[in-house]
């Protein structure tokens, strides 16, 4: 115990193990008047973290996507800090600090304020890896990745020049090792180093290229773009959980429609998610389905850009809805009853996706809940609406139903009725229930409806099912 303690104390100096000579060159120092980063866009907590580390004698910077977004004048969604302190050293400086990860440890420093807690991710400068040795698979893909390095090395192992800038809030200076600021001005996305080699190391970088191009509106530099056509197939080797995370980031980027078009242009969508093949490869015959997906994505982008939350389950439920409708309709045509036909279609729709990339369980159950709620919006009789409104995922189901109304798949009057029903007091709700009866003349009681062999709502709506 004591020896461990003494060892820890002796390790107070930054533990810097280099795997190769630091030949990464000196950074360009960009003063405030040149980078024009507005300090108001900074997270106070991120600044606290860099100050605390600096006061303890370490180097510390805001880094990566946050600096890119700050330089673009966008408020970053999260802040990463890079330092020459080791994870242990970082952890000792903060009360709420947790070591994360085994392969490469980072520290999550958590701050509890008014809204959600904010996590600042602090990582120690990482070393460049040599090409030989056991770090790299035959294809060039990096397998292990756990050696600390200098700031220059840390910069060189990042992906794009605009993602490799370091901002010191104390001096308001940006350190730029790879011409990131010049590329920002040229609106260019450029891979650091030899692009083909970097894609081989980590094929996910190809997806990141598409995502950042969509987000920033920048052009991919031609040397960065060209190898993608040939190397896209390397994405097949990437573990499906990682691929799923990256696709999720792409869909939740606030620029999902542009990003999906970018995937198509780069020829990267095949095999990623069968649903992407589906959306992108179809022609005019699937206009209804495409409209629905497009509207759903535009809606998601709007929500994200205005800082609202989006559930991944909801998003996947929308992307797969056209498929589900088709399967549902086919089952109904075979004579299956409405609800079993829907549930069977849900199983089929999800099973088809799993051959490409597993949609995680927690999203799957959200999707099923949202979908199975849909026929219930058409049952405006008896106690059904009162019960439906109380289900825990009602809001998601309702939002989903409104999308169906917006594309004309479902009668817009039904959407309006529910909007009124939610807002009404109990008397108003009873009146609305009565209005449905009047609307349909003689609305069947739930019991009668169940006895009917083919109730009207048993057939999924026609328009978007193609
Ligand atoms: P976002 O705004 O989407 O979070 P980001 O640039 O912060 O964008 P992250 O995935 O959060 O992206 O990664 C943080 C930083 O880590 C990146 O800016 C980049 O410098 C580096 N990085 C992340 N993934 C990779 C990768 N696959 N290869 C090289 N560097 C990477
Ligand atoms: Mg980030």
Short mmCIF file of C-alpha atoms and ligand atoms in Angstrom, two decimals:
data_model
loop_
_atom_site.label_atom_id
_atom_site.label_comp_id
_atom_site.label_asym_id
_atom_site.label_seq_id
_atom_site.Cartn_x
_atom_site.Cartn_y
_atom_site.Cartn_z
CA UNK A 1 0.00 0.00 0.00
CA UNK A 2 2.68 2.48 1.11
CA UNK A 3 5.00 1.52 -1.72
CA UNK A 4 2.13 2.06 -4.14
CA UNK A 5 1.58 5.49 -2.62
CA UNK A 6 5.26 6.40 -2.89
CA UNK A 7 5.32 5.20 -6.49
CA UNK A 8 2.36 7.42 -7.24
CA UNK A 9 4.05 10.46 -5.71
CA UNK A 10 7.21 9.74 -7.63
CA UNK A 11 5.14 9.61 -10.81
CA UNK A 12 4.00 13.19 -10.40
CA UNK A 13 5.94 14.29 -13.43
CA UNK A 14 4.06 13.79 -16.65
CA UNK A 15 4.66 10.26 -17.79
CA UNK A 16 5.72 10.72 -21.36
CA UNK A 17 6.78 7.61 -23.23
CA UNK A 18 7.62 8.21 -26.83
CA UNK A 19 7.31 5.47 -29.38
CA UNK A 20 9.23 7.43 -31.94
CA UNK A 21 11.11 10.69 -32.22
CA UNK A 22 8.93 13.72 -31.94
CA UNK A 23 9.33 15.10 -35.42
CA UNK A 24 5.95 16.73 -35.57
CA UNK A 25 7.25 20.31 -35.74
CA UNK A 26 6.29 23.46 -33.89
CA UNK A 27 2.72 24.68 -33.94
CA UNK A 28 1.55 27.96 -35.33
CA UNK A 29 0.40 30.22 -32.48
CA UNK A 30 -2.75 32.04 -33.48
CA UNK A 31 -3.69 35.07 -31.36
CA UNK A 32 -7.21 36.15 -30.54
CA UNK A 33 -7.45 38.78 -33.26
CA UNK A 34 -6.81 36.12 -35.89
CA UNK A 35 -9.00 33.29 -34.63
CA UNK A 36 -11.81 35.48 -33.23
CA UNK A 37 -13.10 32.82 -30.85
CA UNK A 38 -15.83 34.31 -28.68
CA UNK A 39 -15.04 33.41 -25.04
CA UNK A 40 -18.77 33.56 -24.27
CA UNK A 41 -19.21 30.34 -26.23
CA UNK A 42 -16.88 28.51 -23.86
CA UNK A 43 -18.14 26.14 -21.22
CA UNK A 44 -17.26 27.58 -17.80
CA UNK A 45 -16.58 24.06 -16.61
CA UNK A 46 -14.15 23.34 -19.41
CA UNK A 47 -12.32 26.55 -18.51
CA UNK A 48 -12.29 25.49 -14.86
CA UNK A 49 -10.69 22.19 -15.85
CA UNK A 50 -7.94 23.80 -17.93
CA UNK A 51 -7.24 26.38 -15.19
CA UNK A 52 -7.03 23.78 -12.46
CA UNK A 53 -4.63 21.67 -14.49
CA UNK A 54 -2.52 24.68 -15.43
CA UNK A 55 -2.33 25.83 -11.85
CA UNK A 56 -1.07 22.41 -10.87
CA UNK A 57 1.76 22.87 -13.36
CA UNK A 58 0.44 20.91 -16.31
CA UNK A 59 -0.35 21.93 -19.85
CA UNK A 60 -4.05 21.90 -20.67
CA UNK A 61 -6.09 22.91 -23.69
CA UNK A 62 -9.57 22.67 -25.09
CA UNK A 63 -9.18 20.47 -28.13
CA UNK A 64 -10.79 18.79 -31.12
CA UNK A 65 -14.33 19.37 -32.29
CA UNK A 66 -14.96 22.07 -29.69
CA UNK A 67 -12.18 24.29 -31.10
CA UNK A 68 -13.44 23.67 -34.63
CA UNK A 69 -16.97 24.68 -33.62
CA UNK A 70 -15.75 27.72 -31.65
CA UNK A 71 -13.76 28.90 -34.65
CA UNK A 72 -16.91 28.48 -36.75
CA UNK A 73 -18.80 30.59 -34.21
CA UNK A 74 -20.97 27.60 -33.20
CA UNK A 75 -21.58 26.70 -29.58
CA UNK A 76 -19.92 23.25 -29.11
CA UNK A 77 -22.16 20.47 -27.81
CA UNK A 78 -19.40 19.08 -25.65
CA UNK A 79 -15.89 19.98 -24.60
CA UNK A 80 -12.79 17.83 -24.59
CA UNK A 81 -9.59 18.79 -22.81
CA UNK A 82 -6.12 17.49 -23.65
CA UNK A 83 -3.28 17.63 -21.15
CA UNK A 84 0.20 16.30 -20.42
CA UNK A 85 -0.98 15.11 -16.99
CA UNK A 86 -1.59 11.38 -16.76
CA UNK A 87 -5.11 10.14 -15.97
CA UNK A 88 -4.08 9.47 -12.35
CA UNK A 89 -2.72 12.97 -12.00
CA UNK A 90 -5.88 14.44 -13.49
CA UNK A 91 -8.10 12.40 -11.22
CA UNK A 92 -6.36 13.64 -8.10
CA UNK A 93 -7.16 17.26 -8.95
CA UNK A 94 -10.96 16.97 -9.19
CA UNK A 95 -13.58 15.83 -6.75
CA UNK A 96 -15.94 14.28 -9.30
CA UNK A 97 -13.49 12.57 -11.60
CA UNK A 98 -13.80 9.07 -12.95
CA UNK A 99 -11.30 7.00 -14.88
CA UNK A 100 -12.90 5.57 -18.00
CA UNK A 101 -11.70 2.90 -20.39
CA UNK A 102 -9.11 0.20 -20.12
CA UNK A 103 -7.23 0.35 -23.39
CA UNK A 104 -6.73 4.04 -23.25
CA UNK A 105 -7.72 5.68 -20.02
CA UNK A 106 -9.37 9.06 -20.00
CA UNK A 107 -10.96 10.99 -17.16
CA UNK A 108 -14.53 12.21 -17.00
CA UNK A 109 -14.82 15.27 -14.78
CA UNK A 110 -18.46 15.90 -13.93
CA UNK A 111 -20.03 19.22 -12.94
CA UNK A 112 -23.50 19.48 -11.50
CA UNK A 113 -25.22 22.73 -12.31
CA UNK A 114 -28.72 23.83 -13.08
CA UNK A 115 -29.69 21.66 -16.05
CA UNK A 116 -28.01 18.39 -16.97
CA UNK A 117 -24.67 17.54 -15.42
CA UNK A 118 -21.79 18.45 -17.73
CA UNK A 119 -19.02 15.97 -18.36
CA UNK A 120 -15.67 17.29 -19.50
CA UNK A 121 -13.59 14.56 -21.08
CA UNK A 122 -9.92 14.92 -20.22
CA UNK A 123 -7.38 12.90 -22.15
CA UNK A 124 -3.65 12.69 -21.90
CA UNK A 125 -1.63 13.54 -25.03
CA UNK A 126 -1.33 10.33 -27.02
CA UNK A 127 1.68 9.08 -28.90
CA UNK A 128 1.91 8.29 -32.56
CA UNK A 129 2.22 4.62 -33.26
CA UNK A 130 4.90 3.09 -35.38
CA UNK A 131 3.70 1.06 -38.29
CA UNK A 132 5.45 -2.10 -37.32
CA UNK A 133 4.82 -3.92 -34.10
CA UNK A 134 1.67 -5.31 -32.64
CA UNK A 135 -0.39 -2.15 -32.73
CA UNK A 136 -1.39 -2.46 -36.33
CA UNK A 137 -3.37 -5.24 -38.04
CA UNK A 138 -2.41 -6.52 -41.46
CA UNK A 139 -4.93 -4.23 -43.11
CA UNK A 140 -3.28 -1.29 -41.33
CA UNK A 141 -6.08 -0.96 -38.79
CA UNK A 142 -4.96 0.20 -35.34
CA UNK A 143 -5.61 -2.40 -32.67
CA UNK A 144 -3.97 -1.12 -29.52
CA UNK A 145 -3.46 2.40 -28.65
CA UNK A 146 -2.26 3.22 -25.19
CA UNK A 147 0.98 5.16 -25.03
CA UNK A 148 1.26 8.75 -23.87
CA UNK A 149 3.04 11.25 -26.05
CA UNK A 150 3.78 14.91 -26.70
CA UNK A 151 1.25 17.47 -27.83
CA UNK A 152 2.71 17.38 -31.34
CA UNK A 153 2.19 13.63 -31.51
CA UNK A 154 -1.29 13.98 -30.11
CA UNK A 155 -2.09 16.46 -32.90
CA UNK A 156 -0.68 14.19 -35.62
CA UNK A 157 -2.88 11.25 -34.64
CA UNK A 158 -6.09 13.23 -34.93
CA UNK A 159 -8.13 12.97 -38.09
CA UNK A 160 -8.70 16.30 -39.86
CA UNK A 161 -6.64 19.47 -39.66
CA UNK A 162 -9.64 21.43 -38.37
CA UNK A 163 -10.05 18.86 -35.56
CA UNK A 164 -6.44 19.15 -34.42
CA UNK A 165 -6.30 22.63 -32.91
CA UNK A 166 -5.66 23.37 -29.23
CA UNK A 167 -7.17 26.40 -27.51
CA UNK A 168 -5.80 27.79 -24.28
CA UNK A 169 -8.56 29.83 -22.60
CA UNK A 170 -6.03 31.61 -20.33
CA UNK A 171 -3.99 33.16 -23.13
CA UNK A 172 -6.82 32.92 -25.70
CA UNK A 173 -4.30 31.42 -28.10
CA UNK A 174 -4.86 28.60 -30.57
CA UNK A 175 -2.02 26.18 -31.24
CA UNK A 176 -2.32 24.84 -34.76
CA UNK A 177 0.04 22.05 -35.86
CA UNK A 178 -1.47 21.18 -39.24
CA UNK A 179 -2.81 24.35 -40.81
CA UNK A 180 -6.32 23.82 -39.46
CA UNK A 181 -7.10 27.52 -39.31
CA UNK A 182 -6.05 28.08 -42.93
CA UNK A 183 -8.25 25.14 -43.95
CA UNK A 184 -11.13 26.66 -41.99
CA UNK A 185 -10.75 29.79 -44.06
CA UNK A 186 -10.60 27.79 -47.26
CA UNK A 187 -13.60 25.76 -46.08
CA UNK A 188 -11.65 22.59 -46.69
CA UNK A 189 -11.73 19.30 -44.85
CA UNK A 190 -8.26 17.81 -45.05
CA UNK A 191 -6.99 14.59 -43.52
CA UNK A 192 -3.74 14.89 -41.59
CA UNK A 193 -0.94 12.78 -43.14
CA UNK A 194 -1.45 10.32 -45.96
CA UNK A 195 -5.23 9.93 -46.28
CA UNK A 196 -5.18 6.36 -47.63
CA UNK A 197 -2.96 5.23 -44.75
CA UNK A 198 -5.15 7.00 -42.21
CA UNK A 199 -8.31 5.37 -43.62
CA UNK A 200 -6.62 1.97 -43.46
CA UNK A 201 -5.70 2.59 -39.83
CA UNK A 202 -9.30 3.42 -39.02
CA UNK A 203 -11.91 3.08 -41.79
CA UNK A 204 -14.47 4.92 -39.66
CA UNK A 205 -12.62 8.10 -40.61
CA UNK A 206 -14.32 7.84 -44.02
CA UNK A 207 -17.70 8.16 -42.35
CA UNK A 208 -16.39 11.00 -40.22
CA UNK A 209 -15.24 12.80 -43.37
CA UNK A 210 -18.78 12.66 -44.73
CA UNK A 211 -20.30 13.72 -41.41
CA UNK A 212 -18.04 16.74 -40.94
CA UNK A 213 -18.44 17.82 -44.57
CA UNK A 214 -22.22 17.80 -44.06
CA UNK A 215 -21.97 19.62 -40.75
CA UNK A 216 -19.54 22.35 -41.79
CA UNK A 217 -20.55 22.62 -45.44
CA UNK A 218 -16.82 22.34 -46.25
CA UNK A 219 -15.45 20.56 -49.33
CA UNK A 220 -13.33 17.47 -48.94
CA UNK A 221 -9.84 18.18 -50.21
CA UNK A 222 -9.30 16.04 -53.31
CA UNK A 223 -6.49 13.93 -51.78
CA UNK A 224 -8.79 13.29 -48.81
CA UNK A 225 -11.76 12.36 -51.00
CA UNK A 226 -10.13 10.26 -53.71
CA UNK A 227 -9.08 7.13 -51.73
CA UNK A 228 -12.58 6.69 -50.27
CA UNK A 229 -13.97 5.14 -53.47
CA UNK A 230 -11.40 2.34 -53.26
CA UNK A 231 -11.21 1.92 -49.51
CA UNK A 232 -14.90 2.14 -48.63
CA UNK A 233 -15.09 -1.65 -48.46
CA UNK A 234 -12.78 -1.63 -45.41
CA UNK A 235 -15.81 -0.55 -43.39
CA UNK A 236 -16.87 -4.21 -43.58
CA UNK A 237 -14.07 -5.06 -41.13
CA UNK A 238 -15.17 -2.57 -38.51
CA UNK A 239 -16.99 -4.07 -35.51
CA UNK A 240 -20.69 -3.46 -35.89
CA UNK A 241 -21.13 -1.68 -32.54
CA UNK A 242 -18.57 0.96 -33.56
CA UNK A 243 -20.21 1.36 -36.94
CA UNK A 244 -23.57 1.76 -35.30
CA UNK A 245 -22.21 4.49 -33.00
CA UNK A 246 -20.80 6.38 -35.95
CA UNK A 247 -24.01 6.09 -38.00
CA UNK A 248 -25.92 7.28 -34.98
CA UNK A 249 -23.64 10.33 -34.71
CA UNK A 250 -24.19 10.97 -38.39
CA UNK A 251 -27.97 10.76 -38.06
CA UNK A 252 -27.92 12.92 -34.93
CA UNK A 253 -25.51 15.51 -36.33
CA UNK A 254 -28.24 18.02 -37.08
CA UNK A 255 -27.35 17.59 -40.77
CA UNK A 256 -28.54 14.07 -41.33
CA UNK A 257 -30.14 14.51 -44.73
CA UNK A 258 -27.04 16.19 -46.14
CA UNK A 259 -24.87 13.51 -44.52
CA UNK A 260 -26.90 10.68 -46.01
CA UNK A 261 -26.62 12.27 -49.44
CA UNK A 262 -22.88 12.57 -48.77
CA UNK A 263 -22.69 8.84 -48.02
CA UNK A 264 -24.41 8.13 -51.28
CA UNK A 265 -22.10 10.42 -53.25
CA UNK A 266 -19.10 8.74 -51.65
CA UNK A 267 -20.57 5.29 -52.38
CA UNK A 268 -20.35 4.44 -48.69
CA UNK A 269 -23.90 3.56 -47.83
CA UNK A 270 -23.98 -0.01 -49.11
CA UNK A 271 -24.11 -2.55 -46.35
CA UNK A 272 -23.99 0.01 -43.56
CA UNK A 273 -27.62 -0.18 -42.77
CA UNK A 274 -29.99 -1.95 -45.13
CA UNK A 275 -32.33 0.93 -44.52
CA UNK A 276 -29.85 3.36 -46.03
CA UNK A 277 -29.58 1.23 -49.18
CA UNK A 278 -33.28 1.28 -49.23
CA UNK A 279 -33.68 5.01 -48.89
CA UNK A 280 -30.94 5.90 -51.30
CA UNK A 281 -31.26 3.31 -54.02
CA UNK A 282 -34.93 3.66 -54.70
CA UNK A 283 -36.27 5.59 -57.60
CA UNK A 284 -39.42 7.56 -58.12
CA UNK A 285 -41.63 4.56 -57.36
CA UNK A 286 -40.85 4.98 -53.68
CA UNK A 287 -41.61 8.65 -53.51
CA UNK A 288 -44.05 8.21 -50.63
CA UNK A 289 -41.52 6.32 -48.53
CA UNK A 290 -38.79 8.76 -49.39
CA UNK A 291 -40.96 11.72 -48.47
CA UNK A 292 -41.67 10.23 -45.09
CA UNK A 293 -38.01 9.56 -44.34
CA UNK A 294 -36.97 12.95 -45.65
CA UNK A 295 -39.52 14.71 -43.50
CA UNK A 296 -38.50 12.67 -40.46
CA UNK A 297 -34.85 13.55 -40.99
CA UNK A 298 -35.60 17.23 -41.59
CA UNK A 299 -37.64 17.20 -38.42
CA UNK A 300 -34.76 15.58 -36.48
CA UNK A 301 -32.28 18.08 -37.90
CA UNK A 302 -34.50 21.00 -36.87
CA UNK A 303 -34.87 19.64 -33.36
CA UNK A 304 -31.15 19.11 -32.94
CA UNK A 305 -30.23 22.47 -34.39
CA UNK A 306 -32.57 24.18 -31.97
CA UNK A 307 -31.10 22.29 -29.03
CA UNK A 308 -34.00 19.90 -28.44
CA UNK A 309 -33.51 16.25 -27.63
CA UNK A 310 -34.08 13.47 -30.13
CA UNK A 311 -34.46 9.82 -29.31
CA UNK A 312 -32.54 7.37 -31.43
CA UNK A 313 -35.39 4.88 -31.09
CA UNK A 314 -37.74 7.44 -32.57
CA UNK A 315 -35.38 8.17 -35.42
CA UNK A 316 -34.91 4.52 -36.34
CA UNK A 317 -38.64 3.97 -36.04
CA UNK A 318 -39.15 6.64 -38.70
CA UNK A 319 -36.41 5.35 -40.98
CA UNK A 320 -37.85 1.86 -40.96
CA UNK A 321 -41.51 2.86 -41.13
CA UNK A 322 -41.88 2.61 -44.92
CA UNK A 323 -40.53 -0.95 -44.77
CA UNK A 324 -42.75 -1.79 -41.89
CA UNK A 325 -45.83 -0.47 -43.69
CA UNK A 326 -45.02 -2.59 -46.69
CA UNK A 327 -44.67 -5.73 -44.57
CA UNK A 328 -47.77 -4.89 -42.59
CA UNK A 329 -49.78 -4.41 -45.74
CA UNK A 330 -48.51 -7.70 -47.19
CA UNK A 331 -49.51 -9.55 -44.02
CA UNK A 332 -52.97 -7.98 -44.08
CA UNK A 333 -53.37 -8.98 -47.71
CA UNK A 334 -52.64 -12.56 -46.65
CA UNK A 335 -55.67 -12.32 -44.36
CA UNK A 336 -53.90 -11.78 -41.03
CA UNK A 337 -55.76 -9.73 -38.42
CA UNK A 338 -54.62 -6.15 -38.02
CA UNK A 339 -52.59 -6.26 -34.81
CA UNK A 340 -50.87 -9.64 -35.34
CA UNK A 341 -50.10 -8.46 -38.88
CA UNK A 342 -48.40 -5.38 -37.45
CA UNK A 343 -46.39 -7.34 -34.87
CA UNK A 344 -45.28 -9.87 -37.42
CA UNK A 345 -44.22 -7.03 -39.72
CA UNK A 346 -42.21 -5.45 -36.87
CA UNK A 347 -40.27 -8.70 -36.38
CA UNK A 348 -39.53 -8.96 -40.09
CA UNK A 349 -38.48 -5.34 -40.40
CA UNK A 350 -36.07 -5.56 -37.49
CA UNK A 351 -34.69 -8.93 -38.58
CA UNK A 352 -33.78 -7.54 -42.01
CA UNK A 353 -31.76 -4.76 -40.39
CA UNK A 354 -29.83 -7.07 -38.14
CA UNK A 355 -28.08 -8.73 -41.05
CA UNK A 356 -26.20 -5.47 -41.62
CA UNK A 357 -25.73 -3.74 -38.33
CA UNK A 358 -27.35 -4.57 -35.07
CA UNK A 359 -29.78 -2.01 -33.84
CA UNK A 360 -29.22 -2.02 -30.13
CA UNK A 361 -31.86 -3.59 -27.91
CA UNK A 362 -32.82 -0.45 -26.08
CA UNK A 363 -33.61 1.30 -29.36
CA UNK A 364 -35.44 -1.73 -30.61
CA UNK A 365 -37.90 -1.70 -27.72
CA UNK A 366 -38.53 2.05 -28.20
CA UNK A 367 -39.21 1.42 -31.87
CA UNK A 368 -41.65 -1.37 -31.14
CA UNK A 369 -43.53 0.78 -28.65
CA UNK A 370 -43.83 3.69 -31.05
CA UNK A 371 -44.98 1.46 -33.89
CA UNK A 372 -47.47 -0.58 -31.91
CA UNK A 373 -49.07 2.63 -30.68
CA UNK A 374 -49.93 3.76 -34.22
CA UNK A 375 -53.17 1.83 -34.80
CA UNK A 376 -54.33 2.99 -31.39
CA UNK A 377 -54.50 6.61 -32.60
CA UNK A 378 -57.28 5.58 -34.93
CA UNK A 379 -59.35 4.00 -32.17
CA UNK A 380 -61.12 7.02 -30.84
CA UNK A 381 -63.88 5.14 -29.04
CA UNK A 382 -64.70 4.15 -25.47
CA UNK A 383 -61.82 4.54 -23.01
CA UNK A 384 -59.10 3.93 -25.59
CA UNK A 385 -57.90 7.52 -26.08
CA UNK A 386 -57.91 8.15 -22.31
CA UNK A 387 -55.71 5.11 -21.80
CA UNK A 388 -53.43 5.82 -24.71
CA UNK A 389 -52.64 9.32 -23.51
CA UNK A 390 -51.40 7.84 -20.24
CA UNK A 391 -48.88 5.45 -21.74
CA UNK A 392 -45.32 6.41 -20.86
CA UNK A 393 -44.16 6.75 -24.47
CA UNK A 394 -47.28 8.58 -25.61
CA UNK A 395 -45.39 11.72 -26.61
CA UNK A 396 -43.09 9.84 -28.97
CA UNK A 397 -45.99 7.91 -30.48
CA UNK A 398 -47.94 11.14 -30.94
CA UNK A 399 -45.02 12.96 -32.60
CA UNK A 400 -44.61 9.98 -34.89
CA UNK A 401 -48.29 10.01 -35.78
CA UNK A 402 -48.06 13.73 -36.64
CA UNK A 403 -45.27 12.93 -39.12
CA UNK A 404 -47.59 10.42 -40.76
CA UNK A 405 -50.23 13.14 -41.02
CA UNK A 406 -47.72 15.60 -42.47
CA UNK A 407 -46.92 13.25 -45.38
CA UNK A 408 -50.59 12.53 -45.98
CA UNK A 409 -50.32 8.90 -44.97
CA UNK A 410 -52.81 9.47 -42.19
CA UNK A 411 -55.79 11.81 -42.29
CA UNK A 412 -54.58 15.16 -40.92
CA UNK A 413 -57.89 15.57 -39.09
CA UNK A 414 -56.90 12.70 -36.80
CA UNK A 415 -53.66 14.48 -35.89
CA UNK A 416 -55.55 17.68 -35.17
CA UNK A 417 -58.09 15.80 -33.08
CA UNK A 418 -55.30 14.40 -30.89
CA UNK A 419 -53.62 17.78 -30.59
CA UNK A 420 -56.93 19.18 -29.34
CA UNK A 421 -57.52 16.19 -27.10
CA UNK A 422 -54.15 16.63 -25.34
CA UNK A 423 -54.84 20.31 -24.71
CA UNK A 424 -58.46 19.89 -23.57
CA UNK A 425 -59.77 19.65 -20.00
CA UNK A 426 -61.91 16.60 -19.09
CA UNK A 427 -65.14 18.21 -20.36
CA UNK A 428 -63.44 19.24 -23.57
CA UNK A 429 -62.11 15.70 -24.00
CA UNK A 430 -65.61 14.26 -23.61
CA UNK A 431 -66.85 16.72 -26.21
CA UNK A 432 -64.12 15.65 -28.59
CA UNK A 433 -65.07 12.02 -28.07
CA UNK A 434 -68.65 12.91 -28.90
CA UNK A 435 -67.51 14.74 -32.01
CA UNK A 436 -65.88 11.55 -33.32
CA UNK A 437 -69.16 9.75 -32.92
CA UNK A 438 -70.90 12.48 -34.90
CA UNK A 439 -68.12 12.57 -37.46
CA UNK A 440 -68.48 8.89 -38.27
CA UNK A 441 -72.25 8.88 -37.90
CA UNK A 442 -72.60 5.78 -35.84
CA UNK A 443 -69.24 4.82 -34.42
CA UNK A 444 -69.00 1.15 -33.50
CA UNK A 445 -68.45 0.23 -29.90
CA UNK A 446 -65.07 -1.37 -29.16
CA UNK A 447 -66.77 -4.71 -28.60
CA UNK A 448 -68.54 -4.59 -31.93
CA UNK A 449 -65.38 -3.49 -33.63
CA UNK A 450 -63.50 -6.48 -32.31
CA UNK A 451 -66.11 -8.85 -33.71
CA UNK A 452 -65.84 -7.41 -37.16
CA UNK A 453 -63.70 -9.52 -39.40
CA UNK A 454 -62.15 -6.67 -41.34
CA UNK A 455 -62.42 -3.37 -39.51
CA UNK A 456 -61.74 -0.32 -41.61
CA UNK A 457 -58.50 0.52 -39.84
CA UNK A 458 -57.25 -3.05 -40.22
CA UNK A 459 -55.65 -2.21 -43.52
CA UNK A 460 -52.55 -0.08 -43.21
CA UNK A 461 -52.82 3.26 -44.97
CA UNK A 462 -52.31 3.02 -48.71
CA UNK A 463 -50.28 6.04 -49.68
CA UNK A 464 -46.87 5.50 -48.08
CA UNK A 465 -46.83 1.74 -48.34
CA UNK A 466 -45.23 1.49 -51.74
P1 LIG B 1 -18.50 16.19 -32.66
O1 LIG B 1 -18.85 17.63 -32.73
O2 LIG B 1 -19.34 15.36 -33.53
O3 LIG B 1 -18.35 15.63 -31.27
P2 LIG B 1 -15.67 15.89 -32.69
O4 LIG B 1 -14.66 16.38 -33.66
O5 LIG B 1 -15.62 16.42 -31.31
O6 LIG B 1 -17.08 16.12 -33.35
P3 LIG B 1 -15.39 13.31 -31.50
O7 LIG B 1 -15.79 11.99 -32.03
O8 LIG B 1 -16.04 13.83 -30.28
O9 LIG B 1 -15.57 14.32 -32.70
O10 LIG B 1 -13.82 13.25 -31.30
C1 LIG B 1 -13.09 14.27 -30.66
C2 LIG B 1 -11.75 14.48 -31.38
O11 LIG B 1 -10.97 13.27 -31.31
C3 LIG B 1 -11.86 14.80 -32.85
O12 LIG B 1 -12.04 16.19 -33.08
C4 LIG B 1 -10.54 14.31 -33.40
O13 LIG B 1 -9.51 15.23 -33.12
C5 LIG B 1 -10.27 13.07 -32.53
N1 LIG B 1 -10.79 11.86 -33.15
C6 LIG B 1 -12.00 11.27 -32.92
N2 LIG B 1 -12.14 10.17 -33.64
C7 LIG B 1 -11.02 10.01 -34.35
C8 LIG B 1 -10.55 9.04 -35.28
N3 LIG B 1 -11.31 8.02 -35.64
N4 LIG B 1 -9.32 9.21 -35.80
C9 LIG B 1 -8.54 10.25 -35.44
N5 LIG B 1 -8.93 11.20 -34.58
C10 LIG B 1 -10.13 11.09 -34.04
MG1 LIG B 2 -16.83 15.76 -29.61
#
